[in-house]
Amino acid sequence: MTDRYTQFVDHGIGRDIAKRLGLPQPVALRRYQPGEPLAPGPVLIQGTGPGADALARELLGWNVDVRRHAEPKEKLGAVVLVLDDVAHPSELGRPVLAMGASLRDLAAGGRIVTISRTASSAESPAVAAARQGVEGMLRSLARELRAGATGNGLLLRDGVETTSPGVLAALRFFLSGRSAFVDGQFLTISTDDGGLPGNPDRPLDGRVAVVTGAARGIGAAIARVLRRDGAKLVLVDVPASGDHLAAMANEVHGTALQLDITSQDAGERIIRHAVERHGRLDIMVHNAGITRDKLLANMDGAKWDSVIAVNISAQLAINEVLLQSDHFRESPRIVSVASTSGIAGNRGQTNYSASKAGVMGMVRASAPQLQKIGGGINAVAPGFIETDMTARIPFATREMARRLNSLQQGGQPVDVAEAISFLASNAAAGINGEVLRVCGQNLVGA
Ligand code: NAI
């Protein structure tokens, strides 16, 4: 769906009018193009500990223009603030204020990334306070950034180094245009597993992936991005969407499997189809989902049950089959699509929010099972994304939902797809049981 307001205020007279009237000024976001530089200018690594030095050395090997000190008046593509060794809130001021001095020099579409440690793993109250303080600071800072710049953070569990593969992979994701609509979010890196792909433009080379609900919307975007990143694809959708599904399968050189994911044998059919075509299955993307909105007082059993059946029960049943299959054993990865409605709640969506919160619970509880077989499972929680689903929202409500985030616009299906492709890759092996919001830092929710 077209966001005409964003197009109007992106340049010229439209931009001047919006500025004069104090209206929202969304800009076109910096989105990923294969072969483009990772950041729109030099990357400044701040922080004085050994973790910052080691990270700066590592980034030099990426063909990135790395700085340890800002040059006066030089535009920066990104600032990475390494705070992995803070032990007391009183230690935050100096490095954070030093970063603040660089903010005016951040290029359009620039990035701020903090690297710190999880507060939950700190035993000392002062250490926990300092670590949690980083999270509060970054969330507020992200709301202060303009011109499509974003701020996100990496949270390392104790024992994970700043140069471990999972940290580098997630840092690459946050610095790149792949994370255009991810803002004010944290990713937790739990282990040293994973590794950067040989070719960063094709992180899924040769991997076999299934995407449900792939005939249109976000699912179609996921199929395109996974294909671009090198995956071989099986696309699933209901028989009623057969024509669209076949067209998508043709476009991405994949195969189509017409299947209602709530049918009893869905898991077996998915595995059988993938094995017949490709010999195995590596990546399962649970994207298919429906809404049947009603205030709870007016909700009937059919509306409640159908949403729960498609959005969460089907995923649970399919995962159970995959986890028992010998054909889902080569660093298998599952990525589920949740929703910010499952985090913050949404009027008229008790059924949908129950199902999407359920996805997050499922992902957390399944993580140890996946880890046992050398894999991982994570969820992506989109906010307002421009699709047929959101085009049906009445105009005034839609405009509100679109603008009430730090980037003042809705996300595109490709933004969700980029996050899914990253979490589906082996580079994200250190990330397990997490939920990543792709919501432009919605004003609602955690
Ligand atoms: P959409 O309605 O455009 O596409 C959903 C696809 O899933 C359709 O092709 C549909 O035929 C398929 N599907 C539905 N039930 C199925 C079943 N039983 N078996 C197989 N396929 C089935 O929806 P959209 O917007 O692309 O959403 C995709 C996912 O993203 C959903 O899980 C949705 O809940 C989630 N989401 C979307 C947001 C948005 O702003 N559009 C925000 C947050 C989450």
CSV table of C-alpha atoms and ligand atoms in Angstrom, one decimal:
chain,number,residue,atom,x,y,z
A,1,MET,CA,0.0,0.0,0.0
A,2,THR,CA,1.3,3.5,-0.8
A,3,ASP,CA,1.9,6.0,2.0
A,4,ARG,CA,1.3,9.2,0.0
A,5,TYR,CA,2.1,11.5,3.0
A,6,THR,CA,5.6,10.1,3.3
A,7,GLN,CA,6.2,10.5,-0.4
A,8,PHE,CA,4.9,14.1,-0.2
A,9,VAL,CA,7.0,15.3,2.7
A,10,ASP,CA,10.2,13.4,1.6
A,11,HIS,CA,11.4,16.4,-0.5
A,12,GLY,CA,10.9,19.9,-1.8
A,13,ILE,CA,7.7,21.9,-0.9
A,14,GLY,CA,6.2,19.0,1.0
A,15,ARG,CA,9.1,18.9,3.4
A,16,ASP,CA,9.0,22.7,3.9
A,17,ILE,CA,5.2,22.6,4.7
A,18,ALA,CA,5.6,19.7,7.2
A,19,LYS,CA,8.5,21.5,8.9
A,20,ARG,CA,6.6,24.9,9.2
A,21,LEU,CA,3.4,23.2,10.6
A,22,GLY,CA,5.3,20.9,12.9
A,23,LEU,CA,3.9,17.8,11.2
A,24,PRO,CA,5.6,14.4,11.2
A,25,GLN,CA,8.5,14.3,8.8
A,26,PRO,CA,9.1,10.7,7.8
A,27,VAL,CA,11.9,10.1,5.3
A,28,ALA,CA,12.6,7.3,2.9
A,29,LEU,CA,14.5,4.7,4.9
A,30,ARG,CA,18.0,3.3,4.0
A,31,ARG,CA,17.1,-0.2,2.8
A,32,TYR,CA,19.6,-3.0,1.9
A,33,GLN,CA,20.9,-3.4,-1.6
A,34,PRO,CA,23.4,-6.2,-2.3
A,35,GLY,CA,26.9,-4.9,-2.8
A,36,GLU,CA,26.2,-1.5,-1.1
A,37,PRO,CA,28.5,-0.3,1.8
A,38,LEU,CA,27.4,-1.6,5.2
A,39,ALA,CA,27.0,2.0,6.6
A,40,PRO,CA,26.6,5.4,5.0
A,41,GLY,CA,30.0,6.6,6.2
A,42,PRO,CA,32.8,5.8,8.7
A,43,VAL,CA,31.9,3.7,11.8
A,44,LEU,CA,33.1,5.2,15.0
A,45,ILE,CA,33.8,2.6,17.8
A,46,GLN,CA,33.5,4.2,21.2
A,47,GLY,CA,34.3,2.7,24.6
A,48,THR,CA,37.7,2.2,26.3
A,49,GLY,CA,37.7,-1.4,27.4
A,50,PRO,CA,39.5,-4.3,25.7
A,51,GLY,CA,36.2,-5.3,24.1
A,52,ALA,CA,36.1,-2.1,22.1
A,53,ASP,CA,39.7,-2.5,20.9
A,54,ALA,CA,39.1,-6.1,19.8
A,55,LEU,CA,35.9,-5.1,18.0
A,56,ALA,CA,37.5,-2.2,16.1
A,57,ARG,CA,40.3,-4.6,14.9
A,58,GLU,CA,37.6,-7.1,13.7
A,59,LEU,CA,35.7,-4.5,11.8
A,60,LEU,CA,38.8,-3.4,9.9
A,61,GLY,CA,38.7,-6.9,8.3
A,62,TRP,CA,35.2,-6.1,6.9
A,63,ASN,CA,36.3,-3.4,4.6
A,64,VAL,CA,34.7,-0.8,6.8
A,65,ASP,CA,36.1,2.7,7.4
A,66,VAL,CA,36.6,2.3,11.2
A,67,ARG,CA,37.4,5.2,13.6
A,68,ARG,CA,38.4,5.2,17.2
A,69,HIS,CA,38.0,9.0,17.5
A,70,ALA,CA,35.6,11.3,15.7
A,71,GLU,CA,37.2,13.9,13.3
A,72,PRO,CA,35.7,17.4,13.6
A,73,LYS,CA,32.7,18.0,11.2
A,74,GLU,CA,33.0,14.5,9.6
A,75,LYS,CA,29.7,12.7,8.8
A,76,LEU,CA,29.5,9.3,10.5
A,77,GLY,CA,27.7,6.3,9.1
A,78,ALA,CA,27.4,4.7,12.6
A,79,VAL,CA,28.5,4.9,16.2
A,80,VAL,CA,29.1,1.6,18.1
A,81,LEU,CA,29.3,2.2,21.8
A,82,VAL,CA,30.9,-0.7,23.7
A,83,LEU,CA,29.8,-0.8,27.3
A,84,ASP,CA,30.4,-4.5,28.0
A,85,ASP,CA,32.4,-3.8,31.2
A,86,VAL,CA,30.3,-1.2,33.0
A,87,ALA,CA,30.0,-2.1,36.7
A,88,HIS,CA,28.1,0.9,38.2
A,89,PRO,CA,25.6,3.5,36.9
A,90,SER,CA,28.1,6.3,37.7
A,91,GLU,CA,30.3,4.9,34.9
A,92,LEU,CA,27.7,5.5,32.2
A,93,GLY,CA,27.9,9.3,32.0
A,94,ARG,CA,31.4,9.7,30.4
A,95,PRO,CA,31.0,7.3,27.5
A,96,VAL,CA,27.4,8.1,26.8
A,97,LEU,CA,28.0,11.8,26.8
A,98,ALA,CA,31.0,11.3,24.5
A,99,MET,CA,28.6,9.5,22.1
A,100,GLY,CA,26.1,12.4,22.5
A,101,ALA,CA,28.7,14.8,21.2
A,102,SER,CA,28.9,12.7,17.9
A,103,LEU,CA,25.2,12.6,17.3
A,104,ARG,CA,25.0,15.8,15.3
A,105,ASP,CA,27.4,14.3,12.8
A,106,LEU,CA,25.4,11.1,12.2
A,107,ALA,CA,24.5,10.7,8.5
A,108,ALA,CA,20.9,10.2,7.3
A,109,GLY,CA,20.1,6.6,7.7
A,110,GLY,CA,22.9,6.2,10.2
A,111,ARG,CA,23.1,3.8,13.1
A,112,ILE,CA,23.7,3.8,16.8
A,113,VAL,CA,24.5,0.4,18.3
A,114,THR,CA,25.3,-0.3,21.9
A,115,ILE,CA,27.0,-3.5,23.0
A,116,SER,CA,26.5,-4.3,26.7
A,117,ARG,CA,25.7,-7.3,28.9
A,118,THR,CA,22.3,-8.7,30.0
A,119,ALA,CA,21.2,-7.3,33.4
A,120,SER,CA,19.5,-10.5,34.3
A,121,SER,CA,22.9,-12.4,34.5
A,122,ALA,CA,24.5,-9.9,36.9
A,123,GLU,CA,24.6,-10.9,40.5
A,124,SER,CA,25.6,-7.5,41.9
A,125,PRO,CA,22.8,-4.9,42.1
A,126,ALA,CA,25.2,-2.1,40.9
A,127,VAL,CA,26.3,-4.1,37.9
A,128,ALA,CA,22.6,-5.0,37.1
A,129,ALA,CA,21.7,-1.3,37.5
A,130,ALA,CA,24.4,-0.2,35.1
A,131,ARG,CA,23.6,-2.8,32.5
A,132,GLN,CA,19.8,-2.1,32.6
A,133,GLY,CA,20.7,1.6,32.5
A,134,VAL,CA,22.2,1.1,29.1
A,135,GLU,CA,18.8,-0.3,27.9
A,136,GLY,CA,16.8,2.7,29.1
A,137,MET,CA,19.3,5.1,27.7
A,138,LEU,CA,19.3,3.5,24.2
A,139,ARG,CA,15.5,3.3,24.1
A,140,SER,CA,15.2,7.0,24.8
A,141,LEU,CA,18.1,7.9,22.4
A,142,ALA,CA,16.5,6.0,19.6
A,143,ARG,CA,13.4,8.3,19.9
A,144,GLU,CA,15.7,11.4,19.5
A,145,LEU,CA,17.3,10.3,16.2
A,146,ARG,CA,16.0,11.8,13.0
A,147,ALA,CA,16.4,11.3,9.2
A,148,GLY,CA,15.8,7.6,9.2
A,149,ALA,CA,18.7,6.9,11.7
A,150,THR,CA,18.0,4.1,14.2
A,151,GLY,CA,19.4,3.0,17.6
A,152,ASN,CA,19.6,-0.7,18.7
A,153,GLY,CA,21.6,-2.7,21.1
A,154,LEU,CA,23.2,-6.1,21.6
A,155,LEU,CA,23.0,-7.8,25.0
A,156,LEU,CA,25.7,-10.3,25.6
A,157,ARG,CA,25.3,-13.0,28.2
A,158,ASP,CA,28.4,-13.3,30.5
A,159,GLY,CA,31.1,-15.3,28.8
A,160,VAL,CA,30.2,-14.1,25.3
A,161,GLU,CA,33.0,-11.9,23.8
A,162,THR,CA,32.4,-8.7,21.8
A,163,THR,CA,34.0,-10.4,18.8
A,164,SER,CA,32.1,-13.7,19.0
A,165,PRO,CA,30.4,-14.7,15.7
A,166,GLY,CA,26.9,-14.1,16.9
A,167,VAL,CA,27.8,-10.6,18.1
A,168,LEU,CA,29.5,-9.7,14.8
A,169,ALA,CA,26.6,-11.1,12.8
A,170,ALA,CA,24.0,-9.2,14.8
A,171,LEU,CA,26.1,-6.0,14.6
A,172,ARG,CA,26.3,-6.4,10.8
A,173,PHE,CA,22.5,-6.7,10.7
A,174,PHE,CA,22.0,-3.6,12.8
A,175,LEU,CA,24.5,-1.5,10.8
A,176,SER,CA,23.1,-2.6,7.4
A,177,GLY,CA,20.0,-1.5,5.6
A,178,ARG,CA,18.5,-4.9,6.5
A,179,SER,CA,17.4,-3.5,9.8
A,180,ALA,CA,15.8,-0.3,8.3
A,181,PHE,CA,12.5,-0.6,10.4
A,182,VAL,CA,14.1,-2.1,13.6
A,183,ASP,CA,14.5,0.7,16.1
A,184,GLY,CA,15.0,0.9,19.9
A,185,GLN,CA,15.4,-2.9,20.1
A,186,PHE,CA,17.8,-5.3,21.7
A,187,LEU,CA,19.0,-8.7,20.6
A,188,THR,CA,20.4,-11.1,23.2
A,189,ILE,CA,23.4,-13.2,22.2
A,190,SER,CA,23.5,-16.3,24.4
A,191,THR,CA,26.4,-18.4,23.1
A,192,ASP,CA,29.6,-18.1,21.0
A,193,ASP,CA,28.0,-20.3,18.2
A,194,GLY,CA,27.6,-19.3,14.6
A,195,GLY,CA,29.8,-17.7,12.1
A,196,LEU,CA,29.7,-15.0,9.4
A,197,PRO,CA,28.8,-16.4,6.0
A,198,GLY,CA,31.5,-16.6,3.3
A,199,ASN,CA,29.5,-14.3,1.1
A,200,PRO,CA,27.6,-11.7,3.3
A,201,ASP,CA,25.2,-11.1,0.3
A,202,ARG,CA,24.2,-14.8,0.2
A,203,PRO,CA,23.9,-15.9,3.9
A,204,LEU,CA,21.4,-18.7,3.1
A,205,ASP,CA,23.3,-20.3,0.1
A,206,GLY,CA,22.0,-23.8,-0.5
A,207,ARG,CA,19.7,-23.9,2.6
A,208,VAL,CA,16.3,-25.4,2.1
A,209,ALA,CA,13.4,-23.2,3.5
A,210,VAL,CA,9.7,-23.5,3.9
A,211,VAL,CA,7.6,-20.4,4.1
A,212,THR,CA,3.9,-20.6,5.0
A,213,GLY,CA,1.3,-17.9,3.9
A,214,ALA,CA,3.7,-17.2,1.0
A,215,ALA,CA,1.1,-16.3,-1.7
A,216,ARG,CA,1.0,-12.6,-0.8
A,217,GLY,CA,1.9,-9.8,1.7
A,218,ILE,CA,4.7,-10.4,4.2
A,219,GLY,CA,5.0,-14.1,3.2
A,220,ALA,CA,5.7,-13.2,-0.5
A,221,ALA,CA,8.3,-10.7,0.7
A,222,ILE,CA,10.0,-13.3,2.9
A,223,ALA,CA,10.1,-15.7,-0.1
A,224,ARG,CA,11.8,-13.0,-2.3
A,225,VAL,CA,14.4,-12.1,0.3
A,226,LEU,CA,15.2,-15.7,1.3
A,227,ARG,CA,15.7,-16.5,-2.5
A,228,ARG,CA,17.9,-13.4,-2.9
A,229,ASP,CA,19.9,-14.6,0.0
A,230,GLY,CA,20.5,-18.0,-1.6
A,231,ALA,CA,17.8,-20.3,-0.2
A,232,LYS,CA,15.9,-23.0,-2.1
A,233,LEU,CA,12.2,-22.6,-1.4
A,234,VAL,CA,9.0,-24.5,-0.7
A,235,LEU,CA,6.1,-22.1,-0.5
A,236,VAL,CA,2.9,-23.0,1.4
A,237,ASP,CA,-0.6,-21.5,1.2
A,238,VAL,CA,-4.2,-22.5,1.2
A,239,PRO,CA,-5.7,-24.0,-2.0
A,240,ALA,CA,-7.9,-20.9,-2.5
A,241,SER,CA,-4.7,-18.9,-3.0
A,242,GLY,CA,-3.3,-21.5,-5.5
A,243,ASP,CA,-2.9,-19.1,-8.5
A,244,HIS,CA,-1.0,-16.5,-6.5
A,245,LEU,CA,1.1,-19.2,-4.8
A,246,ALA,CA,2.1,-20.8,-8.2
A,247,ALA,CA,3.1,-17.3,-9.5
A,248,MET,CA,5.2,-16.7,-6.4
A,249,ALA,CA,6.8,-20.1,-6.7
A,250,ASN,CA,7.7,-19.4,-10.3
A,251,GLU,CA,9.2,-16.0,-9.4
A,252,VAL,CA,11.5,-17.4,-6.8
A,253,HIS,CA,12.3,-20.7,-8.6
A,254,GLY,CA,10.7,-22.6,-5.7
A,255,THR,CA,7.9,-25.2,-5.5
A,256,ALA,CA,4.3,-24.6,-4.3
A,257,LEU,CA,2.6,-26.8,-1.7
A,258,GLN,CA,-1.2,-26.1,-1.4
A,259,LEU,CA,-1.9,-26.8,2.2
A,260,ASP,CA,-4.1,-25.6,5.0
A,261,ILE,CA,-1.6,-25.5,7.9
A,262,THR,CA,-4.4,-26.5,10.3
A,263,SER,CA,-4.9,-29.8,8.6
A,264,GLN,CA,-3.8,-32.8,10.8
A,265,ASP,CA,-1.1,-34.0,8.5
A,266,ALA,CA,0.4,-30.6,7.7
A,267,GLY,CA,3.8,-31.3,9.4
A,268,GLU,CA,4.2,-34.6,7.6
A,269,ARG,CA,3.2,-33.1,4.2
A,270,ILE,CA,5.7,-30.2,4.6
A,271,ILE,CA,8.5,-32.6,5.5
A,272,ARG,CA,7.6,-35.0,2.7
A,273,HIS,CA,7.5,-32.3,0.1
A,274,ALA,CA,10.8,-30.8,1.1
A,275,VAL,CA,12.5,-34.2,1.3
A,276,GLU,CA,11.2,-35.3,-2.1
A,277,ARG,CA,12.5,-32.0,-3.7
A,278,HIS,CA,15.6,-31.3,-1.8
A,279,GLY,CA,16.5,-34.2,0.5
A,280,ARG,CA,16.0,-32.3,3.7
A,281,LEU,CA,14.6,-29.2,5.4
A,282,ASP,CA,16.8,-26.5,7.1
A,283,ILE,CA,14.6,-23.5,7.8
A,284,MET,CA,10.9,-23.3,8.7
A,285,VAL,CA,9.3,-19.9,8.6
A,286,HIS,CA,5.8,-19.8,10.2
A,287,ASN,CA,4.3,-16.7,8.6
A,288,ALA,CA,0.7,-17.6,7.8
A,289,GLY,CA,-1.7,-15.8,10.1
A,290,ILE,CA,-5.3,-14.4,10.2
A,291,THR,CA,-7.2,-11.8,12.1
A,292,ARG,CA,-10.9,-12.1,13.1
A,293,ASP,CA,-11.3,-8.9,15.1
A,294,LYS,CA,-14.2,-8.2,17.5
A,295,LEU,CA,-14.6,-6.8,21.0
A,296,LEU,CA,-14.5,-9.7,23.4
A,297,ALA,CA,-18.1,-9.0,24.4
A,298,ASN,CA,-19.2,-9.7,20.8
A,299,MET,CA,-16.7,-12.5,20.1
A,300,ASP,CA,-18.1,-15.8,19.0
A,301,GLY,CA,-16.4,-19.2,19.4
A,302,ALA,CA,-15.7,-19.6,15.6
A,303,LYS,CA,-13.7,-16.3,15.5
A,304,TRP,CA,-11.7,-17.1,18.6
A,305,ASP,CA,-11.0,-20.7,17.6
A,306,SER,CA,-10.0,-20.1,14.0
A,307,VAL,CA,-7.4,-17.4,15.0
A,308,ILE,CA,-5.9,-19.7,17.7
A,309,ALA,CA,-5.9,-22.7,15.3
A,310,VAL,CA,-4.0,-20.9,12.4
A,311,ASN,CA,-1.8,-18.5,14.3
A,312,ILE,CA,-0.4,-20.8,17.1
A,313,SER,CA,-1.8,-24.4,17.3
A,314,ALA,CA,-0.7,-25.1,13.7
A,315,GLN,CA,2.8,-23.9,14.5
A,316,LEU,CA,3.0,-26.1,17.6
A,317,ALA,CA,1.8,-29.2,15.7
A,318,ILE,CA,4.2,-28.7,12.8
A,319,ASN,CA,7.2,-28.0,15.0
A,320,GLU,CA,6.5,-31.2,16.9
A,321,VAL,CA,6.7,-33.2,13.7
A,322,LEU,CA,9.8,-31.3,12.5
A,323,LEU,CA,11.6,-31.9,15.8
A,324,GLN,CA,11.1,-35.7,15.5
A,325,SER,CA,12.2,-35.8,11.9
A,326,ASP,CA,15.7,-37.0,10.9
A,327,HIS,CA,15.4,-34.7,7.9
A,328,PHE,CA,15.5,-31.5,10.1
A,329,ARG,CA,18.9,-31.9,11.6
A,330,GLU,CA,21.5,-29.8,9.8
A,331,SER,CA,21.6,-26.6,12.0
A,332,PRO,CA,17.8,-26.4,11.7
A,333,ARG,CA,16.3,-23.0,12.3
A,334,ILE,CA,12.7,-21.9,12.9
A,335,VAL,CA,11.4,-18.3,12.7
A,336,SER,CA,7.8,-17.4,13.7
A,337,VAL,CA,5.9,-14.3,12.9
A,338,ALA,CA,4.4,-12.8,16.1
A,339,SER,CA,3.0,-9.3,16.4
A,340,THR,CA,3.4,-6.3,18.7
A,341,SER,CA,-0.3,-6.8,19.4
A,342,GLY,CA,0.9,-9.9,21.4
A,343,ILE,CA,3.1,-7.6,23.5
A,344,ALA,CA,1.1,-4.4,24.0
A,345,GLY,CA,-2.4,-5.6,23.3
A,346,ASN,CA,-4.8,-4.1,20.8
A,347,ARG,CA,-8.5,-3.2,21.2
A,348,GLY,CA,-10.7,-5.8,19.4
A,349,GLN,CA,-7.9,-8.3,19.1
A,350,THR,CA,-8.1,-10.5,22.3
A,351,ASN,CA,-8.0,-13.6,20.1
A,352,TYR,CA,-5.2,-12.4,17.9
A,353,SER,CA,-3.1,-11.1,20.8
A,354,ALA,CA,-3.6,-14.4,22.7
A,355,SER,CA,-2.3,-16.3,19.6
A,356,LYS,CA,0.7,-14.0,19.0
A,357,ALA,CA,1.7,-13.8,22.6
A,358,GLY,CA,1.4,-17.6,22.4
A,359,VAL,CA,3.9,-17.6,19.6
A,360,MET,CA,6.4,-15.8,21.8
A,361,GLY,CA,5.8,-18.3,24.7
A,362,MET,CA,6.3,-21.2,22.3
A,363,VAL,CA,9.5,-19.8,20.9
A,364,ARG,CA,11.0,-19.3,24.4
A,365,ALA,CA,10.1,-22.8,25.6
A,366,SER,CA,11.2,-24.5,22.4
A,367,ALA,CA,14.7,-22.9,22.4
A,368,PRO,CA,16.4,-25.6,24.5
A,369,GLN,CA,14.9,-28.4,22.3
A,370,LEU,CA,16.3,-26.7,19.2
A,371,GLN,CA,19.6,-26.1,20.9
A,372,LYS,CA,19.9,-29.8,21.6
A,373,ILE,CA,19.9,-30.6,17.9
A,374,GLY,CA,22.3,-27.7,17.0
A,375,GLY,CA,19.5,-25.3,15.9
A,376,GLY,CA,17.6,-22.3,17.1
A,377,ILE,CA,14.1,-20.8,17.1
A,378,ASN,CA,13.2,-17.1,17.3
A,379,ALA,CA,10.3,-14.8,16.5
A,380,VAL,CA,9.8,-11.5,14.7
A,381,ALA,CA,7.1,-9.2,16.0
A,382,PRO,CA,6.0,-6.7,13.3
A,383,GLY,CA,4.3,-3.5,14.2
A,384,PHE,CA,2.4,-1.6,11.5
A,385,ILE,CA,3.3,-3.0,8.1
A,386,GLU,CA,1.8,-1.8,4.8
A,387,THR,CA,-0.1,-4.9,3.6
A,388,ASP,CA,-3.7,-5.9,2.5
A,389,MET,CA,-4.3,-6.7,6.2
A,390,THR,CA,-3.6,-3.1,7.3
A,391,ALA,CA,-5.2,-1.5,4.2
A,392,ARG,CA,-8.5,-2.7,5.7
A,393,ILE,CA,-8.1,-0.6,8.8
A,394,PRO,CA,-10.3,2.6,8.7
A,395,PHE,CA,-8.4,5.7,7.5
A,396,ALA,CA,-8.1,7.7,10.8
A,397,THR,CA,-7.0,4.7,12.8
A,398,ARG,CA,-4.6,3.7,10.1
A,399,GLU,CA,-2.9,7.1,10.0
A,400,MET,CA,-2.5,7.1,13.8
A,401,ALA,CA,-1.0,3.6,13.7
A,402,ARG,CA,1.4,4.6,10.9
A,403,ARG,CA,2.8,7.7,12.5
A,404,LEU,CA,3.0,6.6,16.2
A,405,ASN,CA,6.5,5.3,16.0
A,406,SER,CA,10.0,6.8,16.0
A,407,LEU,CA,10.3,6.6,12.2
A,408,GLN,CA,6.8,8.1,11.7
A,409,GLN,CA,5.8,5.6,9.0
A,410,GLY,CA,4.6,2.1,8.5
A,411,GLY,CA,7.1,-0.6,7.7
A,412,GLN,CA,7.3,-2.5,4.4
A,413,PRO,CA,6.9,-6.3,4.1
A,414,VAL,CA,10.5,-6.5,3.1
A,415,ASP,CA,11.6,-5.0,6.5
A,416,VAL,CA,10.0,-8.0,8.2
A,417,ALA,CA,11.5,-10.4,5.6
A,418,GLU,CA,15.0,-9.0,6.2
A,419,ALA,CA,14.8,-9.7,10.0
A,420,ILE,CA,13.5,-13.2,9.3
A,421,SER,CA,16.3,-13.9,6.8
A,422,PHE,CA,18.9,-12.8,9.3
A,423,LEU,CA,17.4,-15.0,12.1
A,424,ALA,CA,17.1,-17.9,9.7
A,425,SER,CA,20.8,-17.8,8.9
A,426,ASN,CA,23.5,-19.7,10.7
A,427,ALA,CA,25.2,-16.4,11.5
A,428,ALA,CA,22.4,-16.0,14.1
A,429,ALA,CA,23.2,-19.3,15.8
A,430,GLY,CA,24.0,-17.5,19.1
A,431,ILE,CA,20.5,-16.1,19.2
A,432,ASN,CA,17.8,-18.5,20.5
A,433,GLY,CA,14.4,-18.1,22.0
A,434,GLU,CA,14.3,-14.3,21.3
A,435,VAL,CA,11.6,-12.0,19.9
A,436,LEU,CA,12.8,-9.2,17.7
A,437,ARG,CA,10.3,-6.3,17.1
A,438,VAL,CA,10.2,-4.8,13.6
A,439,CYS,CA,8.0,-1.8,14.4
A,440,GLY,CA,10.0,1.4,14.0
A,441,GLN,CA,9.9,1.7,17.8
A,442,ASN,CA,6.1,1.8,18.2
A,443,LEU,CA,5.0,4.2,21.0
A,444,VAL,CA,2.9,1.3,22.4
A,445,GLY,CA,4.3,-1.8,24.1
A,446,ALA,CA,7.6,-2.7,25.7
B,1,NAI,P1,-2.0,-11.5,4.6
B,1,NAI,O1,-3.5,-11.8,5.1
B,1,NAI,O2,-1.8,-10.5,3.5
B,1,NAI,O3,-1.4,-12.9,4.2
B,1,NAI,C1,-1.5,-14.1,5.0
B,1,NAI,C2,-1.3,-15.3,4.1
B,1,NAI,O4,-1.5,-16.5,5.0
B,1,NAI,C3,-2.4,-15.4,3.0
B,1,NAI,O5,-1.8,-15.7,1.8
B,1,NAI,C4,-3.3,-16.5,3.5
B,1,NAI,O6,-3.9,-17.2,2.4
B,1,NAI,C5,-2.3,-17.4,4.3
B,1,NAI,N1,-3.0,-18.3,5.2
B,1,NAI,C6,-4.0,-17.9,6.1
B,1,NAI,N2,-4.5,-19.0,6.7
B,1,NAI,C7,-3.7,-20.1,6.2
B,1,NAI,C8,-3.8,-21.4,6.5
B,1,NAI,N3,-4.7,-22.0,7.4
B,1,NAI,N4,-2.9,-22.3,5.9
B,1,NAI,C9,-2.0,-21.7,5.0
B,1,NAI,N5,-2.0,-20.4,4.7
B,1,NAI,C10,-2.8,-19.6,5.3
B,1,NAI,O7,-1.3,-11.1,6.0
B,1,NAI,P2,0.1,-10.4,6.2
B,1,NAI,O8,-0.2,-9.0,6.5
B,1,NAI,O9,1.1,-10.6,5.1
B,1,NAI,O10,0.6,-11.1,7.5
B,1,NAI,C11,1.6,-12.1,7.5
B,1,NAI,C12,1.9,-12.4,9.0
B,1,NAI,O11,2.4,-11.3,9.7
B,1,NAI,C13,0.7,-12.9,9.8
B,1,NAI,O12,1.1,-13.9,10.7
B,1,NAI,C14,0.2,-11.7,10.5
B,1,NAI,O13,-0.5,-12.0,11.7
B,1,NAI,C15,1.6,-11.0,10.8
B,1,NAI,N6,1.6,-9.6,11.1
B,1,NAI,C16,1.2,-8.7,10.2
B,1,NAI,C17,1.2,-7.3,10.5
B,1,NAI,C18,0.8,-6.3,9.5
B,1,NAI,O14,0.9,-5.1,9.8
B,1,NAI,N7,0.5,-6.6,8.3
B,1,NAI,C19,1.6,-6.9,11.8
B,1,NAI,C20,2.0,-7.9,12.7
B,1,NAI,C21,2.0,-9.2,12.4
